[in-house]
Short mmCIF file of C-alpha atoms in Angstrom, two decimals:
data_model
loop_
_atom_site.label_atom_id
_atom_site.label_comp_id
_atom_site.label_asym_id
_atom_site.label_seq_id
_atom_site.Cartn_x
_atom_site.Cartn_y
_atom_site.Cartn_z
CA MET A 1 -67.37 37.24 42.75
CA THR A 2 -70.58 35.57 43.25
CA ALA A 3 -73.49 37.98 43.48
CA ASP A 4 -75.09 35.64 45.93
CA PHE A 5 -73.90 33.17 48.41
CA THR A 6 -76.32 31.61 50.57
CA GLU A 7 -74.56 30.11 53.07
CA VAL A 8 -70.53 30.77 54.04
CA PRO A 9 -68.11 27.59 53.67
CA VAL A 10 -66.99 25.55 56.39
CA LEU A 11 -63.13 24.66 55.99
CA ASP A 12 -60.89 22.19 57.97
CA ILE A 13 -57.43 23.45 58.50
CA ALA A 14 -55.31 21.17 59.95
CA ALA A 15 -52.80 21.13 56.86
CA LEU A 16 -52.72 24.83 57.80
CA LEU A 17 -51.07 23.77 60.91
CA ASP A 18 -48.12 22.50 58.64
CA GLU A 19 -46.03 23.63 55.81
CA ASP A 20 -44.64 19.98 54.80
CA ASP A 21 -48.16 18.50 55.25
CA PRO A 22 -49.44 17.39 52.11
CA GLY A 23 -53.53 18.71 52.10
CA TYR A 24 -51.14 22.29 52.52
CA ALA A 25 -51.87 23.39 49.29
CA ARG A 26 -55.51 21.72 49.02
CA ALA A 27 -56.18 24.45 52.48
CA VAL A 28 -54.86 26.82 51.27
CA ALA A 29 -56.57 26.60 47.72
CA GLU A 30 -59.79 26.98 49.40
CA LEU A 31 -59.18 29.22 52.20
CA GLY A 32 -57.87 31.82 48.81
CA ASP A 33 -61.41 30.75 47.94
CA ALA A 34 -63.78 31.90 50.26
CA ALA A 35 -61.86 34.88 50.97
CA ARG A 36 -62.73 35.85 47.07
CA ARG A 37 -65.90 34.38 46.76
CA VAL A 38 -67.42 34.73 50.19
CA GLY A 39 -65.00 36.63 52.76
CA PHE A 40 -65.73 34.38 55.49
CA ALA A 41 -65.75 31.34 56.27
CA GLN A 42 -65.70 29.28 59.05
CA ILE A 43 -63.28 27.29 60.04
CA VAL A 44 -62.09 23.89 62.21
CA GLY A 45 -59.57 21.43 62.96
CA HIS A 46 -57.67 24.82 64.27
CA GLY A 47 -56.08 23.04 67.03
CA ILE A 48 -56.90 25.27 69.36
CA ASP A 49 -56.67 23.30 73.66
CA PRO A 50 -60.71 23.62 74.41
CA ARG A 51 -59.97 24.20 78.24
CA LEU A 52 -58.37 27.77 77.31
CA PHE A 53 -61.94 28.82 75.43
CA ASP A 54 -64.21 27.38 78.53
CA ASP A 55 -61.34 29.63 80.94
CA LEU A 56 -62.08 32.88 78.53
CA LEU A 57 -65.48 32.18 78.70
CA ALA A 58 -65.81 31.58 82.37
CA ALA A 59 -63.91 35.34 83.01
CA THR A 60 -65.91 36.87 80.45
CA ARG A 61 -68.46 36.02 82.40
CA ALA A 62 -67.25 37.16 85.73
CA PHE A 63 -65.81 40.55 84.64
CA PHE A 64 -69.29 41.59 82.82
CA ALA A 65 -71.12 40.12 86.42
CA LEU A 66 -69.28 43.08 88.25
CA ASP A 67 -71.18 45.97 89.13
CA GLU A 68 -70.85 48.89 86.54
CA GLN A 69 -68.34 51.14 89.11
CA GLU A 70 -66.34 48.40 89.52
CA LYS A 71 -66.49 47.11 85.61
CA HIS A 72 -65.98 51.46 85.59
CA ARG A 73 -62.86 51.81 86.84
CA VAL A 74 -61.35 50.62 83.73
CA HIS A 75 -63.25 52.31 81.27
CA ILE A 76 -61.89 52.64 77.78
CA GLY A 77 -61.95 56.15 78.49
CA ARG A 78 -59.62 55.73 81.61
CA SER A 79 -56.76 54.75 79.31
CA SER A 80 -54.33 56.49 76.69
CA ASN A 81 -54.30 53.36 74.42
CA HIS A 82 -57.45 52.11 73.71
CA ARG A 83 -58.08 49.27 75.95
CA GLY A 84 -60.63 48.59 78.48
CA TYR A 85 -65.07 48.06 79.08
CA VAL A 86 -66.68 49.47 76.72
CA PRO A 87 -70.32 50.34 77.74
CA PRO A 88 -73.65 49.93 75.92
CA GLY A 89 -73.86 53.45 73.64
CA GLU A 90 -70.45 53.87 73.82
CA GLU A 91 -70.04 52.58 70.30
CA VAL A 92 -71.44 53.72 67.33
CA PHE A 93 -71.02 52.78 63.31
CA ALA A 94 -72.01 54.49 60.36
CA ALA A 95 -75.90 54.17 60.29
CA GLY A 96 -76.23 55.82 62.91
CA THR A 97 -76.95 52.44 65.37
CA VAL A 98 -76.77 51.53 69.02
CA ASP A 99 -75.21 48.68 69.81
CA ALA A 100 -77.21 46.77 72.63
CA LYS A 101 -74.13 45.15 73.77
CA GLU A 102 -70.75 46.34 76.46
CA ALA A 103 -67.39 44.76 75.14
CA PHE A 104 -63.80 45.28 77.30
CA ASP A 105 -60.85 45.63 75.11
CA LEU A 106 -57.31 44.68 75.40
CA SER A 107 -54.41 43.91 72.71
CA LEU A 108 -50.47 43.39 72.78
CA ASP A 109 -49.34 44.09 76.66
CA LEU A 110 -46.71 46.19 76.13
CA PRO A 111 -44.80 46.98 79.03
CA ASP A 112 -45.84 50.59 80.60
CA ASP A 113 -41.49 52.01 79.76
CA ASP A 114 -42.22 50.92 75.88
CA PRO A 115 -41.22 54.45 73.69
CA ARG A 116 -43.79 54.01 71.38
CA TYR A 117 -46.33 54.17 74.52
CA LEU A 118 -44.20 56.72 75.99
CA ALA A 119 -44.26 58.71 73.11
CA GLY A 120 -48.02 58.52 73.30
CA HIS A 121 -48.81 56.25 70.73
CA PRO A 122 -52.98 55.66 70.84
CA LEU A 123 -53.09 52.45 69.34
CA LEU A 124 -49.70 50.83 71.80
CA GLY A 125 -48.48 49.86 75.98
CA PRO A 126 -50.31 48.00 78.49
CA ASN A 127 -53.81 46.67 78.82
CA GLN A 128 -55.50 48.07 81.42
CA TRP A 129 -56.76 44.73 83.96
CA PRO A 130 -59.70 44.52 86.38
CA ALA A 131 -58.80 43.60 89.94
CA LEU A 132 -61.36 40.04 89.02
CA PRO A 133 -58.60 36.72 90.88
CA GLY A 134 -57.55 34.52 87.22
CA PHE A 135 -58.90 37.30 84.52
CA ARG A 136 -56.39 38.32 83.11
CA GLU A 137 -54.46 34.98 82.86
CA ALA A 138 -57.13 32.79 81.43
CA VAL A 139 -57.48 36.36 78.94
CA THR A 140 -53.88 36.85 78.11
CA ALA A 141 -53.46 32.49 77.35
CA TRP A 142 -56.60 32.84 75.25
CA TYR A 143 -54.55 35.83 73.18
CA ASP A 144 -51.24 34.00 72.52
CA ALA A 145 -52.74 30.76 71.13
CA VAL A 146 -55.24 32.66 68.77
CA PHE A 147 -51.94 35.52 67.85
CA ALA A 148 -50.21 32.50 66.99
CA LEU A 149 -52.96 29.93 64.78
CA SER A 150 -53.67 33.70 62.98
CA ARG A 151 -50.05 34.17 62.06
CA ARG A 152 -50.24 30.24 60.01
CA LEU A 153 -53.36 31.85 58.36
CA LEU A 154 -51.27 35.40 57.45
CA ARG A 155 -48.84 32.76 55.93
CA ALA A 156 -51.22 30.83 54.30
CA PHE A 157 -53.26 34.03 52.86
CA ALA A 158 -50.36 34.60 51.33
CA VAL A 159 -49.49 31.31 49.75
CA ALA A 160 -53.10 31.67 48.39
CA LEU A 161 -52.18 35.26 46.81
CA GLY A 162 -49.35 33.90 44.67
CA GLU A 163 -46.94 35.68 47.65
CA PRO A 164 -44.21 33.47 49.63
CA ALA A 165 -45.70 32.14 53.21
CA ASP A 166 -43.62 34.55 54.15
CA ARG A 167 -44.49 37.70 52.12
CA PHE A 168 -45.96 39.32 55.35
CA ASP A 169 -43.60 38.16 58.10
CA ARG A 170 -41.76 41.21 58.01
CA HIS A 171 -44.63 43.53 59.15
CA VAL A 172 -45.89 41.32 62.36
CA THR A 173 -43.63 41.72 64.90
CA ALA A 174 -45.60 44.21 68.04
CA PRO A 175 -48.96 44.58 65.76
CA PRO A 176 -52.04 45.98 67.71
CA SER A 177 -54.57 42.42 67.13
CA GLN A 178 -57.02 43.65 69.58
CA LEU A 179 -58.80 41.04 71.32
CA ARG A 180 -62.64 41.92 71.99
CA LEU A 181 -64.68 40.04 74.94
CA ILE A 182 -68.01 41.61 73.91
CA HIS A 183 -71.55 40.73 75.73
CA TYR A 184 -74.48 40.75 74.55
CA PRO A 185 -77.70 41.01 76.59
CA PHE A 186 -80.78 38.95 76.45
CA ASP A 187 -83.57 41.72 77.16
CA PRO A 188 -87.49 41.06 75.28
CA ALA A 189 -88.87 43.48 76.64
CA ALA A 190 -86.04 45.51 74.66
CA ALA A 191 -86.05 47.62 71.58
CA ASP A 192 -86.17 45.85 68.25
CA ARG A 193 -82.17 47.41 67.27
CA PRO A 194 -79.61 45.30 66.13
CA GLY A 195 -76.62 43.84 68.35
CA ILE A 196 -74.28 44.90 66.29
CA GLY A 197 -74.44 47.88 63.25
CA ALA A 198 -73.06 46.39 60.32
CA HIS A 199 -69.41 47.72 59.10
CA THR A 200 -66.13 45.78 57.54
CA ASP A 201 -63.81 45.29 59.89
CA TYR A 202 -60.57 47.26 59.49
CA GLU A 203 -57.50 44.82 59.98
CA CYS A 204 -56.18 42.13 57.85
CA PHE A 205 -58.36 39.35 59.25
CA THR A 206 -60.35 38.50 62.04
CA LEU A 207 -60.80 34.90 64.48
CA LEU A 208 -64.13 34.53 65.65
CA ARG A 209 -65.03 32.73 68.74
CA PRO A 210 -69.14 33.12 69.33
CA THR A 211 -71.66 30.92 72.12
CA ALA A 212 -75.02 31.22 70.56
CA PRO A 213 -76.38 32.73 66.84
CA GLY A 214 -77.08 36.09 65.51
CA LEU A 215 -74.54 37.28 62.70
CA GLU A 216 -74.80 37.66 59.48
CA VAL A 217 -73.23 39.01 56.70
CA LEU A 218 -74.07 41.20 53.09
CA ASN A 219 -73.55 38.71 49.70
CA ALA A 220 -73.10 41.02 46.78
CA ALA A 221 -77.05 40.98 45.75
CA GLY A 222 -78.37 42.50 49.35
CA THR A 223 -79.28 39.59 51.69
CA TRP A 224 -78.35 38.95 54.59
CA ILE A 225 -76.81 35.09 55.57
CA ASP A 226 -77.06 33.13 58.65
CA VAL A 227 -73.61 32.23 59.86
CA PRO A 228 -75.03 29.42 62.09
CA LEU A 229 -73.22 28.57 65.18
CA ILE A 230 -71.16 25.71 65.00
CA ASP A 231 -69.25 24.92 67.98
CA GLY A 232 -65.54 24.62 68.84
CA ALA A 233 -65.05 26.63 65.45
CA PHE A 234 -63.70 29.52 64.78
CA VAL A 235 -65.23 32.42 61.96
CA LEU A 236 -62.63 33.94 60.41
CA ASN A 237 -63.41 37.15 57.99
CA ILE A 238 -62.10 39.28 55.68
CA GLY A 239 -60.61 43.36 56.91
CA ASP A 240 -59.78 46.57 54.94
CA LEU A 241 -55.89 45.48 54.46
CA LEU A 242 -57.06 42.74 52.82
CA GLU A 243 -59.18 43.71 50.85
CA ILE A 244 -56.29 47.17 49.68
CA TRP A 245 -52.78 44.65 49.07
CA THR A 246 -55.86 42.64 47.03
CA ASN A 247 -57.49 45.57 45.46
CA GLY A 248 -59.63 43.69 46.07
CA GLU A 249 -60.02 40.59 44.80
CA PHE A 250 -60.14 39.47 49.12
CA VAL A 251 -63.55 42.11 50.19
CA ALA A 252 -64.38 42.65 53.40
CA THR A 253 -67.18 41.50 53.87
CA THR A 254 -69.80 43.56 55.20
CA HIS A 255 -71.35 42.03 58.14
CA ARG A 256 -73.72 42.28 61.26
CA VAL A 257 -74.52 41.04 64.84
CA ARG A 258 -78.63 41.23 64.35
CA LYS A 259 -80.99 41.29 67.39
CA VAL A 260 -79.65 38.30 70.00
CA ALA A 261 -82.64 36.35 70.68
CA GLU A 262 -80.14 34.72 74.01
CA GLU A 263 -77.63 36.15 76.36
CA ARG A 264 -74.62 35.79 73.90
CA TYR A 265 -70.92 36.17 74.07
CA SER A 266 -68.88 37.34 71.66
CA PHE A 267 -64.50 37.32 71.07
CA PRO A 268 -62.76 38.31 67.80
CA LEU A 269 -59.42 38.90 67.86
CA PHE A 270 -58.80 41.30 64.84
CA VAL A 271 -55.29 40.70 63.23
CA ASN A 272 -52.99 43.71 62.03
CA VAL A 273 -49.99 43.82 61.34
CA ASP A 274 -47.34 46.07 62.73
CA ASP A 275 -49.04 50.28 62.61
CA ASP A 276 -46.04 51.34 60.37
CA THR A 277 -46.58 49.20 57.30
CA GLU A 278 -47.77 50.92 54.22
CA VAL A 279 -50.64 48.84 52.95
CA ALA A 280 -51.04 48.92 48.57
CA PRO A 281 -51.72 46.91 46.37
CA LEU A 282 -49.29 44.11 45.49
CA PRO A 283 -48.16 44.63 42.33
CA ALA A 284 -49.65 41.29 40.81
CA PHE A 285 -53.04 42.86 41.84
CA ALA A 286 -52.39 46.20 40.41
CA ASP A 287 -53.51 46.38 37.42
CA ASN A 288 -56.77 43.37 38.35
CA GLY A 289 -58.71 45.45 36.01
CA ARG A 290 -59.92 47.56 38.86
CA PRO A 291 -59.50 51.03 40.02
CA VAL A 292 -55.98 51.15 42.16
CA ARG A 293 -56.39 51.42 45.57
CA ALA A 294 -54.70 54.47 47.43
CA PRO A 295 -52.37 52.42 50.04
CA VAL A 296 -52.57 53.49 53.99
CA ILE A 297 -50.97 52.64 57.15
CA ALA A 298 -51.79 50.24 58.61
CA GLY A 299 -52.40 51.96 62.70
CA GLU A 300 -53.08 54.69 61.17
CA HIS A 301 -57.02 53.90 59.03
CA LEU A 302 -57.27 52.01 62.17
CA PHE A 303 -56.88 54.48 64.76
CA ALA A 304 -58.92 56.65 61.96
CA GLN A 305 -61.22 54.57 61.78
CA THR A 306 -61.84 53.62 65.34
CA ALA A 307 -62.32 57.12 66.46
CA GLN A 308 -64.52 57.80 64.26
CA SER A 309 -66.72 54.86 65.85
CA PHE A 310 -66.24 55.89 69.34
CA ARG A 311 -67.40 58.63 71.60
CA TYR A 312 -65.24 59.22 73.91
CA LEU A 313 -62.64 59.57 70.87
CA GLN A 314 -65.06 61.90 69.09
CA GLU A 315 -65.08 63.86 72.07
CA ARG A 316 -61.47 64.35 72.21
CA LEU A 317 -61.44 64.79 68.92
CA ALA A 318 -63.97 67.46 69.14
CA ARG A 319 -61.59 69.32 71.93
CA GLY A 320 -58.49 69.04 69.71
CA GLU A 321 -57.30 66.43 71.39
CA VAL A 322 -56.26 64.15 69.12
CA THR A 323 -56.32 64.29 65.51
CA LEU A 324 -56.96 62.73 62.78
CA PRO A 325 -54.32 60.77 60.10
CA GLU A 326 -53.96 63.02 56.90
CA GLY A 327 -56.92 61.06 54.17
CA ALA A 328 -58.51 59.15 56.52
CA HIS A 329 -61.33 57.22 55.36
CA PRO A 330 -64.70 57.70 56.39
CA LEU A 331 -66.52 55.26 58.52
CA ALA A 332 -68.44 52.09 55.67
CA THR A 333 -66.26 52.74 52.72
CA PHE A 334 -64.73 49.08 52.42
CA GLY A 335 -66.49 45.87 51.40
CA ARG A 336 -69.41 44.83 48.99
CA LYS A 337 -71.38 47.94 50.14
CA ALA A 338 -69.11 50.72 49.20
CA LEU A 339 -68.32 48.85 45.88
CA ALA A 340 -71.54 48.51 45.05
CA THR A 341 -71.67 52.61 44.95
CA HIS A 342 -68.55 53.49 43.67
#
């Protein structure tokens, strides 16, 4: 792992879409190298139809253009499983910064008679949908396409770690893989504050499509490195769970969005495994010279991190309506900055 990477690599992953492609092994090696050295990459050749993104962006613009009363009809606090509108200031990260953004959060859309939802699972169940023609259809089509891409990448990560390609498949039956539709409005008169504060992502990895620059990643020397906008590319980054599975071989690199210089939309899919999956260092990495990371339950880790960063859930914690899982990690305990203090 280099201490001073100065750019995020660009990877053509076309060969990863077919495991019989002659270039598959090389593409896997490049993916693994980026995960080890940087924790981030920009990926092209992913095969996602650009019309799906055009439809998603149009639907998202229409939603955030609604008046505040309409958006609050699907406020995330009205949901029992963390789905819906996130107004500015609702989400606060470890440094206590207030983000200059609004969002709409959704995940795998399970029916309202799913037994896990009926049992009160905090992250599984149906989405809230606004009464906006075409919104659900455009968002769902994008979700399905990017989720399918994530399954191929998860298999490639397994191979990059020296595991069988299907090593993680058993853990991806109904995962709480969250899609966020994020709007960063531009206000030239606003105070200088981050679009989104420094953090790592809580899941396995993230696939992000932004519409404007602003994303920065932290290298091991403590320098923030810009991630330039590449038209049509996804930004891929490692999350907490792959850091645990590899015992720090892959690092959930800390990142942020600086103060936006123009209106910006961003669409991260946080790729997760099933909520009851125990994530512990794989045997091949348990003796790699680093302290062995404690295992976590995937869904418990996601809920604990989410509950500590959303105001409405903090209020529910204070009232005793929800509780953190035993042994929950505090915020900001992953990534290079955290590793440097351990």
